[in-house]
Coordinates of C-alpha atoms in Angstrom, one line a residue:
Chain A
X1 CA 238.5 -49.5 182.9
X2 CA 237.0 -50.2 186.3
X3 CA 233.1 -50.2 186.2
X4 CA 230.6 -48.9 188.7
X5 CA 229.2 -50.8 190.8
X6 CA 226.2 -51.8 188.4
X7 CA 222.6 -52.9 189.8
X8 CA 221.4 -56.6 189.6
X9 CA 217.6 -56.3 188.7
X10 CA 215.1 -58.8 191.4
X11 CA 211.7 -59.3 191.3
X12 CA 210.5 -55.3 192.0
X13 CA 212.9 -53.8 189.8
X14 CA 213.5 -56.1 186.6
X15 CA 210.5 -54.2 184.5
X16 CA 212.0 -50.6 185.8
X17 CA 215.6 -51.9 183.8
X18 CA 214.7 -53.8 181.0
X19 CA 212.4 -50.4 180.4
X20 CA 215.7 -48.4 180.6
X21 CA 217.4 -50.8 178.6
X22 CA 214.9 -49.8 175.8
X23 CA 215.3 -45.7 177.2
X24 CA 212.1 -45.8 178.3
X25 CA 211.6 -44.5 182.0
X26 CA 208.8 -46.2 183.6
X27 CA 207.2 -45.3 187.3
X28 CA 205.2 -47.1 189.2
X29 CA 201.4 -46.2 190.3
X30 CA 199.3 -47.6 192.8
X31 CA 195.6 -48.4 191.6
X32 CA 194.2 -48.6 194.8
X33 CA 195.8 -45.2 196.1
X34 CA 196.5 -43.5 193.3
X35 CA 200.2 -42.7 194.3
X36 CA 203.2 -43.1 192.5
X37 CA 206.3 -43.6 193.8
X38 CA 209.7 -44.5 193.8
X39 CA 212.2 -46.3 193.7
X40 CA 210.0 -49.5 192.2
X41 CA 208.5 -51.5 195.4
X42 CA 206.3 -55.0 195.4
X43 CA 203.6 -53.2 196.9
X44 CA 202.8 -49.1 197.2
X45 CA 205.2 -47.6 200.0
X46 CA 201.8 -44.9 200.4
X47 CA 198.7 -48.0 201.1
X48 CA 200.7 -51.2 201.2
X49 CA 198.8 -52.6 198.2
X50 CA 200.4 -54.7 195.6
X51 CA 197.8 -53.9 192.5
X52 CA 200.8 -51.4 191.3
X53 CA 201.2 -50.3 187.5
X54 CA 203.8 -49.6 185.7
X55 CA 203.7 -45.8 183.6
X56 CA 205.2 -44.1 181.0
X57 CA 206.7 -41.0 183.0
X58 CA 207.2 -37.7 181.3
X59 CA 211.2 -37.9 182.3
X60 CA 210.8 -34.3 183.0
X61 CA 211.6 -33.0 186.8
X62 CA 213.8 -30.5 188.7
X63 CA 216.5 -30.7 190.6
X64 CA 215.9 -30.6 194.8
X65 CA 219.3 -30.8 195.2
X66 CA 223.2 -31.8 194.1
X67 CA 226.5 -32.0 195.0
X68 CA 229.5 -31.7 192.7
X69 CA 231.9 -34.8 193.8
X70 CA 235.6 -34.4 193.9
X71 CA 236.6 -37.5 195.1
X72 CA 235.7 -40.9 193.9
X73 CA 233.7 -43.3 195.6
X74 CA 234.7 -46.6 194.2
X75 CA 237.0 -47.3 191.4
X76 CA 234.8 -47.4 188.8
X77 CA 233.7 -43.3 188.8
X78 CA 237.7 -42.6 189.0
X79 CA 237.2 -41.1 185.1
X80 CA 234.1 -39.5 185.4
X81 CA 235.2 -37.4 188.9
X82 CA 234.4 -34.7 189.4
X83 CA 230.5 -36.0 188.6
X84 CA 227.4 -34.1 190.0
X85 CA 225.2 -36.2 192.3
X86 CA 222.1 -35.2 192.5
X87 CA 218.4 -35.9 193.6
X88 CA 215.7 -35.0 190.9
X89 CA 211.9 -34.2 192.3
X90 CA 210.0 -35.9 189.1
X91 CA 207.1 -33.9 187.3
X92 CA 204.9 -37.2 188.8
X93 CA 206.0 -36.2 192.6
X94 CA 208.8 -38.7 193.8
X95 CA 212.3 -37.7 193.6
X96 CA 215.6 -40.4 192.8
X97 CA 218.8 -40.4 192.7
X98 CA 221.0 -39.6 189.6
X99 CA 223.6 -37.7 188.0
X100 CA 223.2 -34.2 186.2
X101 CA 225.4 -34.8 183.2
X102 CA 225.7 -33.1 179.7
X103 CA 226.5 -29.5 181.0
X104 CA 229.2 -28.0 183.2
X105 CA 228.8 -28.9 186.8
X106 CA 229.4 -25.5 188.0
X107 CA 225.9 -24.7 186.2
X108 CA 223.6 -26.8 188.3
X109 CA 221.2 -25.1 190.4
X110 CA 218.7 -25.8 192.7
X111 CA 215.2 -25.5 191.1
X112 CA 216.8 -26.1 187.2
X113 CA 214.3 -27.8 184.9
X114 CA 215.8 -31.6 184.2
X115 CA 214.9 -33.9 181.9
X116 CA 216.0 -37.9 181.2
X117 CA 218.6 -39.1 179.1
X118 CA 220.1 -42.9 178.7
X119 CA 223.4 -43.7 179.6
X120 CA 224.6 -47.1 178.4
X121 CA 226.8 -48.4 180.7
X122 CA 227.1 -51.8 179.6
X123 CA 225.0 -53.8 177.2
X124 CA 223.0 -55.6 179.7
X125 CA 222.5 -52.1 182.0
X126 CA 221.3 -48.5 181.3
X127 CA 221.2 -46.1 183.4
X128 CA 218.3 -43.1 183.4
X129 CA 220.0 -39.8 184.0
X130 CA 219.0 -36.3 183.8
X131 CA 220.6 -33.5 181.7
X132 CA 219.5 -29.6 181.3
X133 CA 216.2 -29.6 180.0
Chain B
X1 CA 203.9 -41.6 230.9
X2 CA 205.3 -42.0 234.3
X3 CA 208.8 -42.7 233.3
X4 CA 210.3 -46.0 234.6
X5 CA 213.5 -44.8 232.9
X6 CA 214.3 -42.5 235.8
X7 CA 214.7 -45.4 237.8
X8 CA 217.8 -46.4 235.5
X9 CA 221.4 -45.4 235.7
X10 CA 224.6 -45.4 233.8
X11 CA 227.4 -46.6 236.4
X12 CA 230.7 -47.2 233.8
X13 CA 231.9 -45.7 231.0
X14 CA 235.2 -46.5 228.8
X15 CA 236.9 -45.8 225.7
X16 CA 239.5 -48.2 224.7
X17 CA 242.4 -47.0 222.6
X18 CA 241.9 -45.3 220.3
X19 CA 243.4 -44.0 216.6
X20 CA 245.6 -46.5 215.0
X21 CA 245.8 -49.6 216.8
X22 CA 246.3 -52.0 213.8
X23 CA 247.6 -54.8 216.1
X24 CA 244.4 -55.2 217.7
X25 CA 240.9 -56.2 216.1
X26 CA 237.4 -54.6 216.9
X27 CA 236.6 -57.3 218.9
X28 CA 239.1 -56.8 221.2
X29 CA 238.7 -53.1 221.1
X30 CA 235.0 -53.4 221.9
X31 CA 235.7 -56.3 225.0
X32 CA 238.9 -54.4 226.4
X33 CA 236.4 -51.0 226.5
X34 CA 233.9 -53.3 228.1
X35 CA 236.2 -54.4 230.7
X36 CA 237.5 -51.2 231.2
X37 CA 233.9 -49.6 231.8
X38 CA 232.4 -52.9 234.1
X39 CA 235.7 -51.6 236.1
X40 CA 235.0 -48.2 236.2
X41 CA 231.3 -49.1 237.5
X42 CA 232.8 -51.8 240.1
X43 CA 231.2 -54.6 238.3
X44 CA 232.4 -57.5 236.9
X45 CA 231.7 -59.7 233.7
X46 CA 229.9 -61.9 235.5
X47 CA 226.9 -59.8 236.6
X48 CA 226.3 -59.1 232.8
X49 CA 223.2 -60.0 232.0
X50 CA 221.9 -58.0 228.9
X51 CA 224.0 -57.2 225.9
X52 CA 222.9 -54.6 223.3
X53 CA 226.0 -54.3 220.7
X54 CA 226.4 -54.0 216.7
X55 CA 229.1 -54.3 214.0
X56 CA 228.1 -53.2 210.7
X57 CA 231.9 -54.1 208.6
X58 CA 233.2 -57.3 208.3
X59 CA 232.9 -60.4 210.9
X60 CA 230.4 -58.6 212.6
X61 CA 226.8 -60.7 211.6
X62 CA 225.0 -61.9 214.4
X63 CA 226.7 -59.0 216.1
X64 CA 225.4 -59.8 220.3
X65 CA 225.6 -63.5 219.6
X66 CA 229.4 -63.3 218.4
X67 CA 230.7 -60.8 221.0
X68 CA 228.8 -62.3 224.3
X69 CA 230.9 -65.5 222.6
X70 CA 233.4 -63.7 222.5
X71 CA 233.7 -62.4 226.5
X72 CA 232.1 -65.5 228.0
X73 CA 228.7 -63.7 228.9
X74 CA 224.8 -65.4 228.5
X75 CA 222.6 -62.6 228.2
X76 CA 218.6 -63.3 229.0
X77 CA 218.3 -59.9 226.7
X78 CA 220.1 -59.4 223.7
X79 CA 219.8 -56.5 221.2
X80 CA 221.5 -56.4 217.9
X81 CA 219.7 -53.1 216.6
X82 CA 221.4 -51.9 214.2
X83 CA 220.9 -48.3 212.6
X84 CA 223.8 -46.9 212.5
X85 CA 225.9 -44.7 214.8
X86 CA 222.8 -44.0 216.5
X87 CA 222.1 -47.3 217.5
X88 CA 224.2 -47.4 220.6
X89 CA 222.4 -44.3 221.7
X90 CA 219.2 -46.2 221.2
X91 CA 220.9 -49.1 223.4
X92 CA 220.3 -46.5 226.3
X93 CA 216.9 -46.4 225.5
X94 CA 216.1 -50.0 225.4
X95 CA 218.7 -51.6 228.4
X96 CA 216.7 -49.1 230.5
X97 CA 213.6 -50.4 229.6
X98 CA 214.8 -53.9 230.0
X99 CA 216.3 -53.0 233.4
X100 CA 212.8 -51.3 234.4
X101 CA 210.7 -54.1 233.6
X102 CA 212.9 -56.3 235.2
X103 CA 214.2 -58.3 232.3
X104 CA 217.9 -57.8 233.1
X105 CA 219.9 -56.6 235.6
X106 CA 223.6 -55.4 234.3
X107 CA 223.6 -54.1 230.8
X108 CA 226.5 -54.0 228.9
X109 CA 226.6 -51.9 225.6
X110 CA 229.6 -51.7 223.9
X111 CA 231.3 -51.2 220.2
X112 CA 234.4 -51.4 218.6
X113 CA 235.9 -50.9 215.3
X114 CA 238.9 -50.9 213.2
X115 CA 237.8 -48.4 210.3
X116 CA 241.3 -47.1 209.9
X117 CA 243.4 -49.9 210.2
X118 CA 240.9 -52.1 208.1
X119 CA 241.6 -49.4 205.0
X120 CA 244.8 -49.8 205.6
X121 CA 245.6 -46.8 207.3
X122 CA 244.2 -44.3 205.0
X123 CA 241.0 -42.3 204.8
X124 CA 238.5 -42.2 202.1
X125 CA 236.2 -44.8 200.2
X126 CA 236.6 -48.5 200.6
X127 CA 234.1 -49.9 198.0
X128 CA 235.0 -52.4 195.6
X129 CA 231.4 -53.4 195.2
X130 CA 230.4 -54.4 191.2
X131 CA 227.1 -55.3 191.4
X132 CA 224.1 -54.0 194.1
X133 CA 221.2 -56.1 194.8
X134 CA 218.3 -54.1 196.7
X135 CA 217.0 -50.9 196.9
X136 CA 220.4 -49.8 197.3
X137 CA 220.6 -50.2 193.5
X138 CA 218.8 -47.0 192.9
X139 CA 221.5 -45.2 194.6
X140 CA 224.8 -47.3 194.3
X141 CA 225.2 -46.7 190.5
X142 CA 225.0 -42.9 190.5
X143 CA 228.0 -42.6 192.9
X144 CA 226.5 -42.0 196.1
X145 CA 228.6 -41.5 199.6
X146 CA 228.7 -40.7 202.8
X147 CA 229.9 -37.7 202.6
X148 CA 227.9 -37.1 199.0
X149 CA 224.6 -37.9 200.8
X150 CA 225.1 -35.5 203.2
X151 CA 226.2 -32.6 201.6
X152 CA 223.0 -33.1 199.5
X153 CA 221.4 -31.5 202.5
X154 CA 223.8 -29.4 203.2
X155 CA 223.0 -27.7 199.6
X156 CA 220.0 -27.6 200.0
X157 CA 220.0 -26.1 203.7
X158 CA 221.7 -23.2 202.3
X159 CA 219.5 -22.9 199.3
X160 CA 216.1 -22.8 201.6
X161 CA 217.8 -20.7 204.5
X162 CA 220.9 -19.0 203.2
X163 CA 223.0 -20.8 205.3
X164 CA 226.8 -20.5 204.8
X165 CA 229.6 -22.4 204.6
X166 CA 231.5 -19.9 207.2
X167 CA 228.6 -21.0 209.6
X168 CA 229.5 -24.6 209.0
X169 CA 233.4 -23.9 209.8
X170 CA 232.1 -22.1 213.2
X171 CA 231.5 -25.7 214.3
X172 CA 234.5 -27.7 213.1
X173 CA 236.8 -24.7 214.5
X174 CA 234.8 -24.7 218.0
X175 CA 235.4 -28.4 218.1
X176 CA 238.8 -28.2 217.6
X177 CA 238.9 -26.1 220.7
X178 CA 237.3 -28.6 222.7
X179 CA 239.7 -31.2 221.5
X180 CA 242.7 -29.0 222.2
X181 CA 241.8 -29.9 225.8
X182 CA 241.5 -33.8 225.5
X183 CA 244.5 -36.1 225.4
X184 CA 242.6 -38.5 224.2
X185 CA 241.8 -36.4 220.9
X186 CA 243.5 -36.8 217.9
X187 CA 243.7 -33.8 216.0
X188 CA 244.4 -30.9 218.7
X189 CA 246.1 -28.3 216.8
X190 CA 243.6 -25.0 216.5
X191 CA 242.0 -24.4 213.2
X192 CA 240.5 -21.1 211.9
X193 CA 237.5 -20.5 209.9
X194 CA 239.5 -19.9 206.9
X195 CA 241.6 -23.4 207.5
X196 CA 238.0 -25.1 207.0
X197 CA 237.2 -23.2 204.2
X198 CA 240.5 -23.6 202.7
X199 CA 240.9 -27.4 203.2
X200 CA 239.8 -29.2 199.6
X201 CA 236.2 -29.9 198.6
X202 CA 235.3 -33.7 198.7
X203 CA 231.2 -32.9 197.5
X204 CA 230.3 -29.5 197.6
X205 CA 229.4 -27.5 199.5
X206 CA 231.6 -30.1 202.4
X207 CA 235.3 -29.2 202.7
X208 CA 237.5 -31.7 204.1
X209 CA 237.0 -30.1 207.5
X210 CA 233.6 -30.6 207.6
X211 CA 234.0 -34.2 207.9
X212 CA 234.9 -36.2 210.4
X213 CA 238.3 -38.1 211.6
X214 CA 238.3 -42.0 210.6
X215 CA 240.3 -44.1 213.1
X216 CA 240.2 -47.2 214.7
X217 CA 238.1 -47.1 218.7
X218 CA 236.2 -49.3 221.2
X219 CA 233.7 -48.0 223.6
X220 CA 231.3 -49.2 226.5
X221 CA 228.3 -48.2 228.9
X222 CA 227.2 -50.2 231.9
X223 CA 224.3 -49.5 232.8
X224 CA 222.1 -51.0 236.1
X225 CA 219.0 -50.0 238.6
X226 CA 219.2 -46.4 240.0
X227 CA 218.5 -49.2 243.1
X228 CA 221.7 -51.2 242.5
X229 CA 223.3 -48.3 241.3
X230 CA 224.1 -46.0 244.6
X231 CA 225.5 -48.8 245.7
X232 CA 228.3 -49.1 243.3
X233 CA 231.8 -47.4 242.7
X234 CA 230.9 -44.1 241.0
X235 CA 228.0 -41.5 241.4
X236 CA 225.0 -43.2 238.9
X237 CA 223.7 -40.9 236.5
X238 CA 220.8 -41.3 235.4
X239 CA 218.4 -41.8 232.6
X240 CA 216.3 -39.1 232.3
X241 CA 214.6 -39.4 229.3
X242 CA 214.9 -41.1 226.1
X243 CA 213.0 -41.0 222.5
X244 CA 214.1 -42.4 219.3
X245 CA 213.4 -42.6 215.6
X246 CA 214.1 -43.3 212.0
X247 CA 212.6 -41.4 208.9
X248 CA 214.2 -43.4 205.7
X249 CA 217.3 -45.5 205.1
X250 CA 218.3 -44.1 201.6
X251 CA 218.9 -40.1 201.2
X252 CA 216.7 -39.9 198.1
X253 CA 213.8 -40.8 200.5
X254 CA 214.4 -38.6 203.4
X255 CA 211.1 -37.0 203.3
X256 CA 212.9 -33.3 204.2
X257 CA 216.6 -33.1 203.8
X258 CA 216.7 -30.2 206.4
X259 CA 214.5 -31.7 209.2
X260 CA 216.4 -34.9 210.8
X261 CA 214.2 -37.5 212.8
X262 CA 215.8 -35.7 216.4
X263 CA 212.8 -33.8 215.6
X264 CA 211.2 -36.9 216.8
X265 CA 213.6 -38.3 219.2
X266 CA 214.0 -35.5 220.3
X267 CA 210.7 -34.4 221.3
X268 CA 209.6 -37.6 223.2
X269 CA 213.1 -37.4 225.2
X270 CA 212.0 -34.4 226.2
X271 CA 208.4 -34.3 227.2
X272 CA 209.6 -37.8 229.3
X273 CA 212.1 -36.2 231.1
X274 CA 209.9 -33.2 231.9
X275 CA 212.8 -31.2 231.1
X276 CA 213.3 -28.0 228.8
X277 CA 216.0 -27.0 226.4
X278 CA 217.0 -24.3 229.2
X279 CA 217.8 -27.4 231.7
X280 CA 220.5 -29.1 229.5
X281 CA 223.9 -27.8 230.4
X282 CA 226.0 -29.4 228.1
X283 CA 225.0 -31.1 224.6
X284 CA 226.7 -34.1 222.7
X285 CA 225.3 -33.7 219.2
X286 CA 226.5 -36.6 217.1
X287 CA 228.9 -34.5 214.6
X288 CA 230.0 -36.9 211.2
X289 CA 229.8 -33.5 209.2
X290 CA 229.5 -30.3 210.6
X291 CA 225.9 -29.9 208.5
X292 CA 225.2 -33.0 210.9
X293 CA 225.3 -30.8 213.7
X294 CA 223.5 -28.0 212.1
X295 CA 220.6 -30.3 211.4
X296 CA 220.3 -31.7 214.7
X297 CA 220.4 -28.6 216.8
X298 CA 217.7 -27.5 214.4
X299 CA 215.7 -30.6 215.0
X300 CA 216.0 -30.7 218.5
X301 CA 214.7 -27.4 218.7
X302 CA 217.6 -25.6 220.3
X303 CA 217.0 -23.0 217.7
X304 CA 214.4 -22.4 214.9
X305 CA 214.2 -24.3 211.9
X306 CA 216.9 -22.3 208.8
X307 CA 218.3 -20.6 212.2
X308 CA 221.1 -22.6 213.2
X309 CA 223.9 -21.4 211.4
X310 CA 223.5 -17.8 213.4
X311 CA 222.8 -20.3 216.5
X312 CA 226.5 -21.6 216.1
X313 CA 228.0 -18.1 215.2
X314 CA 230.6 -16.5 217.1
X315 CA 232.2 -19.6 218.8
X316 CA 229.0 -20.0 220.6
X317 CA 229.4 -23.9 221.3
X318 CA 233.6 -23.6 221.9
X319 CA 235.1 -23.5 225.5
X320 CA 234.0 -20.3 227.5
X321 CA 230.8 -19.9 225.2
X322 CA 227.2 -20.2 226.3
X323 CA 225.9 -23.6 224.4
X324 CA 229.1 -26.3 225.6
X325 CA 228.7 -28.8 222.6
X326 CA 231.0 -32.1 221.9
X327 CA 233.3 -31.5 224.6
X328 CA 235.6 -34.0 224.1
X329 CA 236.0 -32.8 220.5
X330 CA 233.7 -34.7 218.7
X331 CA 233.7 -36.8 215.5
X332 CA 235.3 -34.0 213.9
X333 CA 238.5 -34.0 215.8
X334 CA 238.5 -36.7 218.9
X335 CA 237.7 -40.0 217.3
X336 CA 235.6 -41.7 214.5
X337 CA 235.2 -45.5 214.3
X338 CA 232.7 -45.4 211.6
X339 CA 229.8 -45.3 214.5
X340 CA 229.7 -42.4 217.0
X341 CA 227.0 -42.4 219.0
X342 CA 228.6 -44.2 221.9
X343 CA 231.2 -41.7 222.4
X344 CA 228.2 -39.0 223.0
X345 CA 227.1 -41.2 226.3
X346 CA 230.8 -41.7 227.3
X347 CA 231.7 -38.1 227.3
X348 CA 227.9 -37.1 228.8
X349 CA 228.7 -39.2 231.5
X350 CA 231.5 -37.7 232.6
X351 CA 230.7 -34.2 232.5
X352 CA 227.6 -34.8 234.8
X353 CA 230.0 -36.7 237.0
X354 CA 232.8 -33.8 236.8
X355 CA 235.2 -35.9 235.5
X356 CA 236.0 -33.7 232.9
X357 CA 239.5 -31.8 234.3
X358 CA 240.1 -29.1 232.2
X359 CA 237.3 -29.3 229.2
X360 CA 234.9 -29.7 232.4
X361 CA 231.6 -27.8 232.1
X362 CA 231.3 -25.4 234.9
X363 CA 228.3 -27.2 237.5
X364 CA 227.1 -29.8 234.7
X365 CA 224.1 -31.4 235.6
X366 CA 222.3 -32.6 233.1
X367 CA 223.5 -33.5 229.5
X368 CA 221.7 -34.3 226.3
X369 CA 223.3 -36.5 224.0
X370 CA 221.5 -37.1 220.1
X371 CA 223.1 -39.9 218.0
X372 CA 222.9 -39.7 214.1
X373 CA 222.6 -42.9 212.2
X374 CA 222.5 -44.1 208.4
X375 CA 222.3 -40.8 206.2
X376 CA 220.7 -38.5 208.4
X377 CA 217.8 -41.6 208.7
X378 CA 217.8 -42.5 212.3
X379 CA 218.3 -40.8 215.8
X380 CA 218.3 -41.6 219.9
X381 CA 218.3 -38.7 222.1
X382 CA 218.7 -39.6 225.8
X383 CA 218.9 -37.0 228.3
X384 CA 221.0 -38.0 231.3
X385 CA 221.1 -36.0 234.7
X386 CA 223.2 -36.2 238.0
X387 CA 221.5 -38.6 240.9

């Protein structure tokens, strides 16, 4: 079975996935500014500082928006299509990118209350999703 | 500002084939169009001396290096921006300011592409990628697209503003009109509201008619001085105004997914110009989806923000209506290369020139033309007007 394509941590972003690996969904937040923000950065995308932190985040958010995907993008999401793609507005302010899985796609909404979930896609990656909360 | 842009003109403008043309590669494409264009100006190769040009697939790094190589030029300006299918309307922006300040004389800004041919004839995704290094990461694993990204905003356009998918058809089936009158267009057989609305889902709420064609093309501006310029084969249009912008590169952190940066662009082109939105006879709105279009008219501030789906209503932006939009039928149903925005200029051109036979706008005078780049994350709106 063909994977997706899977990310290859660097130096901002190896905390943020070793962190999922252990389904715990970290943020990051600037000292100086007070921000938080994502995705992870070397310095705050708000003051261009580099004394960031890493935090717990509550995994809780709501979705901004979605799409229900009929058609494949690469190989590797050929079994899981349709999927819902969605951006998520985090309880802490920023918003990613992720899927809405563990309910029927035709039930997303705009404004539903999400929370995290762990999907382990391999044994070296895990990806932080969001199902109904 | 006093606007040393004015003082700029676009002399030649050329498509090269277009569709499927699998026996020739994007180079070719983008010098045979840049031939065809230095022709249609009454220039040669030889008095090139500024080359703005980008290829974003494969072959195509150090993009103004490989294709001067490539057609035997030596530019003393070279511009390799490269923001997506906007960048080529952004070209316009900076060979004028090169030409005004006297750092070149003869730009040449041209593209080609195989998109269709290099899938091997067939639509749809082409990634094979398995693992993503960069930001890119945070949005390559979930399944993200093209066409995913941008219906994204189209959800959420209709969630804020109650905008409909009908409204979104009104463009692709007004479009199609304009294309009906092109030979050059691909797909020229009419389409109804209910064909768009019909036609599959690829990522709600986007039906397959929603999105644009994906064929292989090549295309090319020349431009010079408005000086130089009445001297030359064709009437010189000229560069009225010009802005340009870029709010994000990834969807998840476009700061407002119903607000493009052509409020931006859009803005300074106008205030340089001096012009209004009542001047601009005819508009070349850089169409990849139909919500493209939607956003951008909104942005521009042809119509209020949540308003533009009763802006486009009732065929308003088809043949005989009052708003002439993507004339020579657009990305939705002329051509598609992967990158637009220099298809805007080409056909901006020659309405202002009346060149235009039977799509021709009635007295055309001034056009505006607003490139889209990346996923709705950068724009160049140039406003171009008649000597």
């Amino acid at each position: 079975m063909a994977l997706p394509p899977l990310p290859r941590p660097y130096q901002d972003t190896a905390a943020y996935w070793q962190a999922a690996r252990e389904h715990r969904f970290i943020i990051q937040k600037c000292s100086d500014c007070g921000e938080y923000q994502f995705y992870p950065r070397g310095v705050c995308s708000h003051c261009l500082s580099s004394a960031l932190d890493w935090q717990e985040a509550s995994g809780k958010g709501e979705v901004y928006s979605f799409s229900i995907n009929y058609r494949a993008p690469h190989p590797g999401f050929a079994e899981q299509t349709p999927f819902v793609l969605a951006l998520v507005t985090l309880a802490e302010g920023p918003r990613m990118m992720t899927n809405i899985v563990d309910c029927d796609p035709e039930a997303v909404k705009i404004g539903m209350a999400v929370t995290v979930t762990f999907d382990d896609v391999t044994e070296e990656v895990t990806l932080p999703k969001f199902r109904p909360a | 500002m006093a606007n040393a842009l004015r003082d700029v003109a676009i002399v030649g403008v050329a498509e090269s084939d277009l569709g499927r043309v699998p026996d020739k590669s994007k180079f070719q494409l983008s010098a045979e169009a840049s031939r065809l264009a230095l022709d249609d100006a009454g220039l040669s190769v030889k008095d090139v001396d500024g080359l703005f040009t980008t290829i974003i697939t494969e072959g195509g790094q150090f993009s103004s290096m490989m294709m001067a190589e490539y057609m035997g030029i030596t530019p003393r300006f070279t511009d390799s921006t490269s923001i997506g299918g906007s960048s080529f309307v952004v070209y316009v922006e900076h060979a004028a300011m090169a030409i005004a300040a006297g750092l070149c004389d003869v730009a040449l800004i041209c593209h080609g592409s195989t998109n269709i041919s290099d899938r091997g004839g067939k639509g749809g995704p082409v990634s094979q990628s398995t693992e993503v290094f960069g930001p890119t990461q945070f949005e390559e694993p979930y399944g993200v697209s093209t066409v995913g990204s941008y219906a994204l905003a189209a959800q959420r356009h209709m969630h804020e503003y109650g905008t409909t998918s009908e409204q979104l058809a009104e463009i692709a089936v007004a479009t199609r009109k304009w294309a009906s009158l092109n030979p050059k267009a691909r797909m020229r057989d009419p389409i109804t509201i209910d064909d768009v609305m019909n036609s599959r889902v690829i990522a709600s709420p986007l039906h397959l008619l929603d999105c644009c064609l994906v064929t292989d093309a090549g295309g090319a501006v020349v431009l010079t001085s408005l000086e130089r310029a009445r001297d030359l084969k064709k009437a010189p249009v000229r560069v009225l105004g010009a802005g340009e912008a870029h709010t994000h590169r990834m969807i998840s952190q476009m700061p407002d997914l119903t607000q493009t940066a052509a409020a931006i662009s859009g803005k300074l082109a106008f205030e340089r110009s001096g012009l209004t939105h009542a001047d601009i006879d005819v508009a070349e709105i850089y169409d990849s989806f139909t919500i493209t279009v939607l956003l951008t008219l909104e942005s521009l501030g042809f119509c209020a923000k949540g308003e533009g789906g009763a802006f486009v209503a009732n065929q308003r932006t088809a043949p005989g209506g009052d708003f002439p939009m993507n004339t020579q039928g657009g990305a939705l149903s002329y051509t598609h290369p992967g990158m637009f925005g220099i298809f805007t200029i080409i056909e901006a051109v020659r309405q202002v020139r009346g060149e235009c036979d039977n799509r021709q706008v009635p007295g055309a005078r001034i056009a505006l033309c607003n490139g889209t780049g990346g996923t709705l994350s950068s724009t160049g709106t140039i406003i171009l007007g008649r000597d």
